[in-house]
PDB file of C-alpha atoms in Angstrom:
ATOM      1  CA  UNK A   1     -20.577 -27.852-102.419  1.00 32.00           C
ATOM      2  CA  UNK A   2     -17.922 -26.560-100.025  1.00 39.00           C
ATOM      3  CA  UNK A   3     -14.211 -27.192-100.363  1.00 44.00           C
ATOM      4  CA  UNK A   4     -14.442 -29.229 -97.156  1.00 57.00           C
ATOM      5  CA  UNK A   5     -16.963 -31.568 -98.752  1.00 61.00           C
ATOM      6  CA  UNK A   6     -14.959 -31.813-101.937  1.00 62.00           C
ATOM      7  CA  UNK A   7     -11.829 -32.811-100.026  1.00 61.00           C
ATOM      8  CA  UNK A   8     -13.667 -35.460 -97.999  1.00 56.00           C
ATOM      9  CA  UNK A   9     -15.325 -36.899-101.083  1.00 58.00           C
ATOM     10  CA  UNK A  10     -12.061 -37.007-103.023  1.00 53.00           C
ATOM     11  CA  UNK A  11     -10.267 -38.662-100.101  1.00 55.00           C
ATOM     12  CA  UNK A  12     -12.825 -41.444 -99.675  1.00 53.00           C
ATOM     13  CA  UNK A  13     -13.668 -41.902-103.354  1.00 53.00           C
ATOM     14  CA  UNK A  14     -10.028 -42.708-104.046  1.00 46.00           C
ATOM     15  CA  UNK A  15     -10.011 -45.317-101.254  1.00 56.00           C
ATOM     16  CA  UNK A  16     -13.488 -46.849-101.448  1.00 49.00           C
ATOM     17  CA  UNK A  17     -12.725 -49.841-103.672  1.00 54.00           C
ATOM     18  CA  UNK A  18     -10.139 -51.367-101.347  1.00 61.00           C
ATOM     19  CA  UNK A  19     -11.211 -49.826 -98.042  1.00 52.00           C
ATOM     20  CA  UNK A  20     -12.374 -53.080 -96.435  1.00 58.00           C
ATOM     21  CA  UNK A  21      -9.325 -55.015 -97.597  1.00 56.00           C
ATOM     22  CA  UNK A  22      -7.075 -52.434 -95.933  1.00 60.00           C
ATOM     23  CA  UNK A  23      -8.724 -53.078 -92.554  1.00 60.00           C
ATOM     24  CA  UNK A  24      -9.783 -56.745 -92.664  1.00 54.00           C
ATOM     25  CA  UNK A  25      -9.723 -57.387 -88.912  1.00 69.00           C
ATOM     26  CA  UNK A  26     -11.891 -54.525 -87.650  1.00 76.00           C
ATOM     27  CA  UNK A  27     -15.164 -56.465 -87.502  1.00 79.00           C
ATOM     28  CA  UNK A  28     -14.964 -57.548 -83.845  1.00 88.00           C
ATOM     29  CA  UNK A  29     -14.075 -54.006 -82.742  1.00 90.00           C
ATOM     30  CA  UNK A  30     -17.124 -52.638 -84.537  1.00 92.00           C
ATOM     31  CA  UNK A  31     -19.355 -55.288 -82.965  1.00 94.00           C
ATOM     32  CA  UNK A  32     -17.998 -54.537 -79.484  1.00 95.00           C
ATOM     33  CA  UNK A  33     -18.554 -50.798 -79.915  1.00 96.00           C
ATOM     34  CA  UNK A  34     -22.134 -51.366 -81.092  1.00 97.00           C
ATOM     35  CA  UNK A  35     -22.718 -53.580 -78.042  1.00 97.00           C
ATOM     36  CA  UNK A  36     -21.510 -50.770 -75.776  1.00 96.00           C
ATOM     37  CA  UNK A  37     -24.074 -48.426 -77.321  1.00 96.00           C
ATOM     38  CA  UNK A  38     -26.790 -50.419 -75.535  1.00 95.00           C
ATOM     39  CA  UNK A  39     -29.325 -50.640 -78.341  1.00 98.00           C
ATOM     40  CA  UNK A  40     -32.554 -52.555 -77.806  1.00 97.00           C
ATOM     41  CA  UNK A  41     -34.843 -54.418 -80.215  1.00 98.00           C
ATOM     42  CA  UNK A  42     -37.038 -51.925 -82.046  1.00 98.00           C
ATOM     43  CA  UNK A  43     -34.637 -49.009 -81.696  1.00 98.00           C
ATOM     44  CA  UNK A  44     -33.956 -46.593 -84.556  1.00 98.00           C
ATOM     45  CA  UNK A  45     -30.271 -45.974 -85.206  1.00 98.00           C
ATOM     46  CA  UNK A  46     -28.188 -44.044 -87.719  1.00 98.00           C
ATOM     47  CA  UNK A  47     -24.660 -44.935 -88.789  1.00 98.00           C
ATOM     48  CA  UNK A  48     -23.414 -41.410 -89.565  1.00 97.00           C
ATOM     49  CA  UNK A  49     -20.636 -41.467 -92.129  1.00 94.00           C
ATOM     50  CA  UNK A  50     -21.225 -45.184 -92.623  1.00 95.00           C
ATOM     51  CA  UNK A  51     -18.597 -45.640 -95.328  1.00 91.00           C
ATOM     52  CA  UNK A  52     -18.663 -49.219 -96.589  1.00 92.00           C
ATOM     53  CA  UNK A  53     -21.117 -50.164 -93.857  1.00 94.00           C
ATOM     54  CA  UNK A  54     -18.981 -52.253 -91.528  1.00 93.00           C
ATOM     55  CA  UNK A  55     -21.151 -51.287 -88.547  1.00 96.00           C
ATOM     56  CA  UNK A  56     -24.444 -52.096 -90.257  1.00 97.00           C
ATOM     57  CA  UNK A  57     -24.593 -55.872 -89.561  1.00 97.00           C
ATOM     58  CA  UNK A  58     -24.039 -55.516 -85.787  1.00 97.00           C
ATOM     59  CA  UNK A  59     -26.407 -52.532 -85.671  1.00 98.00           C
ATOM     60  CA  UNK A  60     -29.121 -54.605 -87.356  1.00 98.00           C
ATOM     61  CA  UNK A  61     -28.464 -57.513 -84.998  1.00 98.00           C
ATOM     62  CA  UNK A  62     -28.845 -55.160 -82.028  1.00 98.00           C
ATOM     63  CA  UNK A  63     -32.167 -53.592 -83.064  1.00 98.00           C
ATOM     64  CA  UNK A  64     -33.653 -56.699 -84.672  1.00 98.00           C
ATOM     65  CA  UNK A  65     -36.199 -56.964 -87.448  1.00 97.00           C
ATOM     66  CA  UNK A  66     -38.510 -54.464 -85.741  1.00 97.00           C
ATOM     67  CA  UNK A  67     -35.810 -51.782 -85.560  1.00 98.00           C
ATOM     68  CA  UNK A  68     -34.667 -49.236 -88.118  1.00 98.00           C
ATOM     69  CA  UNK A  69     -31.058 -48.951 -89.310  1.00 98.00           C
ATOM     70  CA  UNK A  70     -29.979 -46.082 -91.558  1.00 98.00           C
ATOM     71  CA  UNK A  71     -26.547 -45.605 -93.076  1.00 98.00           C
ATOM     72  CA  UNK A  72     -25.675 -42.105 -94.300  1.00 97.00           C
ATOM     73  CA  UNK A  73     -22.536 -41.104 -96.160  1.00 95.00           C
ATOM     74  CA  UNK A  74     -21.475 -38.153 -98.282  1.00 90.00           C
ATOM     75  CA  UNK A  75     -19.456 -40.242-100.735  1.00 87.00           C
ATOM     76  CA  UNK A  76     -21.295 -42.242-103.385  1.00 90.00           C
ATOM     77  CA  UNK A  77     -18.320 -44.556-103.940  1.00 90.00           C
ATOM     78  CA  UNK A  78     -18.393 -45.661-100.310  1.00 88.00           C
ATOM     79  CA  UNK A  79     -22.121 -46.404-100.457  1.00 94.00           C
ATOM     80  CA  UNK A  80     -21.565 -48.348-103.697  1.00 93.00           C
ATOM     81  CA  UNK A  81     -18.882 -50.394-101.917  1.00 92.00           C
ATOM     82  CA  UNK A  82     -21.366 -51.073 -99.113  1.00 94.00           C
ATOM     83  CA  UNK A  83     -23.861 -52.393-101.656  1.00 96.00           C
ATOM     84  CA  UNK A  84     -21.214 -54.579-103.318  1.00 93.00           C
ATOM     85  CA  UNK A  85     -20.437 -56.040 -99.899  1.00 93.00           C
ATOM     86  CA  UNK A  86     -24.141 -56.832 -99.416  1.00 95.00           C
ATOM     87  CA  UNK A  87     -24.500 -54.534 -96.420  1.00 96.00           C
ATOM     88  CA  UNK A  88     -27.522 -52.779 -97.879  1.00 97.00           C
ATOM     89  CA  UNK A  89     -29.427 -55.864 -96.641  1.00 97.00           C
ATOM     90  CA  UNK A  90     -29.027 -54.535 -93.108  1.00 97.00           C
ATOM     91  CA  UNK A  91     -29.939 -50.878 -93.543  1.00 98.00           C
ATOM     92  CA  UNK A  92     -31.433 -48.204 -95.720  1.00 98.00           C
ATOM     93  CA  UNK A  93     -28.521 -46.327 -97.281  1.00 98.00           C
ATOM     94  CA  UNK A  94     -28.707 -42.567 -97.805  1.00 96.00           C
ATOM     95  CA  UNK A  95     -26.323 -40.272 -99.634  1.00 95.00           C
ATOM     96  CA  UNK A  96     -26.487 -37.424 -97.171  1.00 94.00           C
ATOM     97  CA  UNK A  97     -24.403 -34.851 -95.369  1.00 91.00           C
ATOM     98  CA  UNK A  98     -24.417 -35.269 -91.583  1.00 90.00           C
ATOM     99  CA  UNK A  99     -24.543 -31.468 -91.396  1.00 90.00           C
ATOM    100  CA  UNK A 100     -28.069 -31.498 -92.891  1.00 93.00           C
ATOM    101  CA  UNK A 101     -29.707 -34.879 -92.430  1.00 96.00           C
ATOM    102  CA  UNK A 102     -32.994 -35.611 -94.234  1.00 96.00           C
ATOM    103  CA  UNK A 103     -34.540 -36.893 -90.986  1.00 97.00           C
ATOM    104  CA  UNK A 104     -37.231 -35.641 -88.641  1.00 97.00           C
ATOM    105  CA  UNK A 105     -36.192 -34.081 -85.357  1.00 97.00           C
ATOM    106  CA  UNK A 106     -36.111 -36.588 -82.502  1.00 97.00           C
ATOM    107  CA  UNK A 107     -36.707 -39.525 -84.829  1.00 98.00           C
ATOM    108  CA  UNK A 108     -33.745 -41.668 -83.699  1.00 98.00           C
ATOM    109  CA  UNK A 109     -32.752 -43.476 -80.529  1.00 98.00           C
ATOM    110  CA  UNK A 110     -29.034 -43.447 -81.258  1.00 98.00           C
ATOM    111  CA  UNK A 111     -26.242 -42.467 -83.629  1.00 98.00           C
ATOM    112  CA  UNK A 112     -23.116 -44.524 -84.283  1.00 98.00           C
ATOM    113  CA  UNK A 113     -20.230 -42.673 -85.896  1.00 97.00           C
ATOM    114  CA  UNK A 114     -16.951 -44.391 -86.790  1.00 94.00           C
ATOM    115  CA  UNK A 115     -14.055 -42.130 -87.700  1.00 87.00           C
ATOM    116  CA  UNK A 116     -16.429 -39.257 -88.315  1.00 90.00           C
ATOM    117  CA  UNK A 117     -15.316 -36.458 -86.050  1.00 88.00           C
ATOM    118  CA  UNK A 118     -11.968 -35.877 -87.757  1.00 83.00           C
ATOM    119  CA  UNK A 119     -13.807 -35.181 -91.025  1.00 79.00           C
ATOM    120  CA  UNK A 120     -16.412 -32.731 -89.718  1.00 87.00           C
ATOM    121  CA  UNK A 121     -15.817 -29.237 -91.124  1.00 85.00           C
ATOM    122  CA  UNK A 122     -17.716 -27.593 -88.243  1.00 91.00           C
ATOM    123  CA  UNK A 123     -17.678 -30.095 -85.351  1.00 94.00           C
ATOM    124  CA  UNK A 124     -19.866 -28.234 -82.868  1.00 95.00           C
ATOM    125  CA  UNK A 125     -22.487 -27.312 -85.462  1.00 94.00           C
ATOM    126  CA  UNK A 126     -22.405 -30.803 -86.984  1.00 94.00           C
ATOM    127  CA  UNK A 127     -22.774 -32.503 -83.599  1.00 96.00           C
ATOM    128  CA  UNK A 128     -25.782 -30.256 -82.955  1.00 97.00           C
ATOM    129  CA  UNK A 129     -27.383 -31.694 -86.094  1.00 97.00           C
ATOM    130  CA  UNK A 130     -26.953 -35.153 -84.595  1.00 97.00           C
ATOM    131  CA  UNK A 131     -28.612 -33.837 -81.419  1.00 97.00           C
ATOM    132  CA  UNK A 132     -31.530 -32.634 -83.531  1.00 97.00           C
ATOM    133  CA  UNK A 133     -32.322 -36.042 -84.978  1.00 98.00           C
ATOM    134  CA  UNK A 134     -31.965 -37.972 -81.701  1.00 98.00           C
ATOM    135  CA  UNK A 135     -34.652 -38.075 -79.015  1.00 97.00           C
ATOM    136  CA  UNK A 136     -33.861 -36.672 -75.553  1.00 97.00           C
ATOM    137  CA  UNK A 137     -31.943 -39.336 -73.659  1.00 97.00           C
ATOM    138  CA  UNK A 138     -30.748 -40.948 -76.891  1.00 98.00           C
ATOM    139  CA  UNK A 139     -27.164 -42.069 -77.344  1.00 98.00           C
ATOM    140  CA  UNK A 140     -24.149 -41.207 -79.486  1.00 98.00           C
ATOM    141  CA  UNK A 141     -21.078 -43.393 -80.024  1.00 98.00           C
ATOM    142  CA  UNK A 142     -17.930 -41.853 -81.492  1.00 97.00           C
ATOM    143  CA  UNK A 143     -15.758 -44.811 -82.443  1.00 96.00           C
ATOM    144  CA  UNK A 144     -12.481 -45.606 -84.122  1.00 92.00           C
ATOM    145  CA  UNK A 145     -11.003 -49.121 -84.326  1.00 90.00           C
ATOM    146  CA  UNK A 146      -7.611 -47.783 -83.253  1.00 88.00           C
ATOM    147  CA  UNK A 147      -6.665 -45.429 -80.435  1.00 89.00           C
ATOM    148  CA  UNK A 148      -5.275 -41.935 -80.891  1.00 92.00           C
ATOM    149  CA  UNK A 149      -1.647 -42.769 -80.100  1.00 89.00           C
ATOM    150  CA  UNK A 150      -1.605 -45.883 -82.263  1.00 88.00           C
ATOM    151  CA  UNK A 151      -3.223 -44.037 -85.164  1.00 85.00           C
ATOM    152  CA  UNK A 152      -0.736 -41.178 -84.902  1.00 86.00           C
ATOM    153  CA  UNK A 153       2.152 -43.645 -84.895  1.00 87.00           C
ATOM    154  CA  UNK A 154       0.722 -45.420 -87.945  1.00 84.00           C
ATOM    155  CA  UNK A 155       0.513 -42.096 -89.775  1.00 83.00           C
ATOM    156  CA  UNK A 156       3.980 -40.968 -88.669  1.00 87.00           C
ATOM    157  CA  UNK A 157       2.776 -37.951 -86.716  1.00 88.00           C
ATOM    158  CA  UNK A 158       2.494 -36.707 -83.148  1.00 88.00           C
ATOM    159  CA  UNK A 159      -0.723 -36.106 -81.203  1.00 89.00           C
ATOM    160  CA  UNK A 160      -1.217 -32.378 -80.800  1.00 88.00           C
ATOM    161  CA  UNK A 161      -2.950 -30.624 -77.875  1.00 88.00           C
ATOM    162  CA  UNK A 162      -5.749 -29.430 -80.156  1.00 88.00           C
ATOM    163  CA  UNK A 163      -6.756 -32.996 -81.139  1.00 91.00           C
ATOM    164  CA  UNK A 164     -10.555 -32.975 -81.035  1.00 92.00           C
ATOM    165  CA  UNK A 165     -10.626 -36.564 -79.761  1.00 93.00           C
ATOM    166  CA  UNK A 166      -8.587 -35.764 -76.638  1.00 95.00           C
ATOM    167  CA  UNK A 167     -10.816 -36.224 -73.613  1.00 96.00           C
ATOM    168  CA  UNK A 168     -10.162 -32.656 -72.428  1.00 96.00           C
ATOM    169  CA  UNK A 169     -11.343 -31.303 -75.781  1.00 96.00           C
ATOM    170  CA  UNK A 170     -14.072 -33.780 -76.672  1.00 97.00           C
ATOM    171  CA  UNK A 171     -16.040 -33.583 -73.432  1.00 97.00           C
ATOM    172  CA  UNK A 172     -16.561 -29.811 -73.609  1.00 97.00           C
ATOM    173  CA  UNK A 173     -17.216 -29.956 -77.356  1.00 97.00           C
ATOM    174  CA  UNK A 174     -19.932 -32.541 -76.847  1.00 98.00           C
ATOM    175  CA  UNK A 175     -21.427 -30.545 -73.970  1.00 97.00           C
ATOM    176  CA  UNK A 176     -21.584 -27.356 -76.030  1.00 97.00           C
ATOM    177  CA  UNK A 177     -23.292 -29.350 -78.776  1.00 97.00           C
ATOM    178  CA  UNK A 178     -26.050 -30.733 -76.526  1.00 97.00           C
ATOM    179  CA  UNK A 179     -24.484 -34.029 -75.458  1.00 98.00           C
ATOM    180  CA  UNK A 180     -23.124 -35.224 -72.118  1.00 98.00           C
ATOM    181  CA  UNK A 181     -20.170 -37.594 -72.427  1.00 98.00           C
ATOM    182  CA  UNK A 182     -20.786 -40.680 -70.278  1.00 98.00           C
ATOM    183  CA  UNK A 183     -17.669 -42.736 -70.995  1.00 97.00           C
ATOM    184  CA  UNK A 184     -14.326 -42.380 -72.739  1.00 98.00           C
ATOM    185  CA  UNK A 185     -11.895 -45.113 -73.794  1.00 97.00           C
ATOM    186  CA  UNK A 186      -8.693 -44.430 -75.730  1.00 96.00           C
ATOM    187  CA  UNK A 187      -6.612 -47.599 -75.985  1.00 94.00           C
ATOM    188  CA  UNK A 188      -4.330 -48.872 -78.737  1.00 89.00           C
ATOM    189  CA  UNK A 189      -7.044 -51.282 -79.877  1.00 88.00           C
ATOM    190  CA  UNK A 190      -9.931 -48.798 -79.974  1.00 92.00           C
ATOM    191  CA  UNK A 191     -11.290 -45.348 -79.312  1.00 95.00           C
ATOM    192  CA  UNK A 192     -14.853 -45.069 -78.030  1.00 97.00           C
ATOM    193  CA  UNK A 193     -16.637 -42.074 -76.517  1.00 98.00           C
ATOM    194  CA  UNK A 194     -20.270 -42.456 -75.528  1.00 98.00           C
ATOM    195  CA  UNK A 195     -22.607 -39.542 -74.924  1.00 98.00           C
ATOM    196  CA  UNK A 196     -26.272 -38.996 -74.100  1.00 98.00           C
ATOM    197  CA  UNK A 197     -28.469 -36.281 -75.582  1.00 98.00           C
ATOM    198  CA  UNK A 198     -29.412 -33.859 -72.853  1.00 94.00           C
ATOM    199  CA  UNK A 199     -33.120 -33.701 -72.151  1.00 83.00           C
ATOM    200  CA  UNK A 200     -33.275 -29.944 -71.826  1.00 68.00           C
ATOM    201  CA  UNK A 201     -31.858 -29.278 -75.331  1.00 50.00           C
TER     202      UNK A 201
END
């Protein structure tokens, strides 16, 4: 396992038990972001880096009983927290690395990813893996329940020009990876970039 993986696992393992209690008011933001993804009943969707599974209930509501919801995370402690919260009722949970998903190519209609991009060791390569598992024309949502400026202020840091989530960086990164960004919102209350998988890739 790479040092990158070890760091991510250590970071989230240490925070899994009280993760939800640290962010108790994020539910509506997750539900709104899922709504913007435009899922339909019967769709197949992956929550990539699902953590404690806060997106899983609205994802299940969007695709209905006939749809498929998967939640994948690298950190066992986060998946265990999802089970304790009862969110395994809404999805099949997988301990998996988003860099090498145990899914067939083109098997999904959409991917939802909250807070994921900052933790990807190789963003372009990892986003290409998400392209692989999504059908042509399928959707990707990169979400965070707080905007870039507000998050930086909370963490006592400044936004730097190389921030991957900056629109000028994220759009080209997504394009190189096989996605076309269709919308971009970066407000204090949320960050949400939507992209579509290009049909020629």
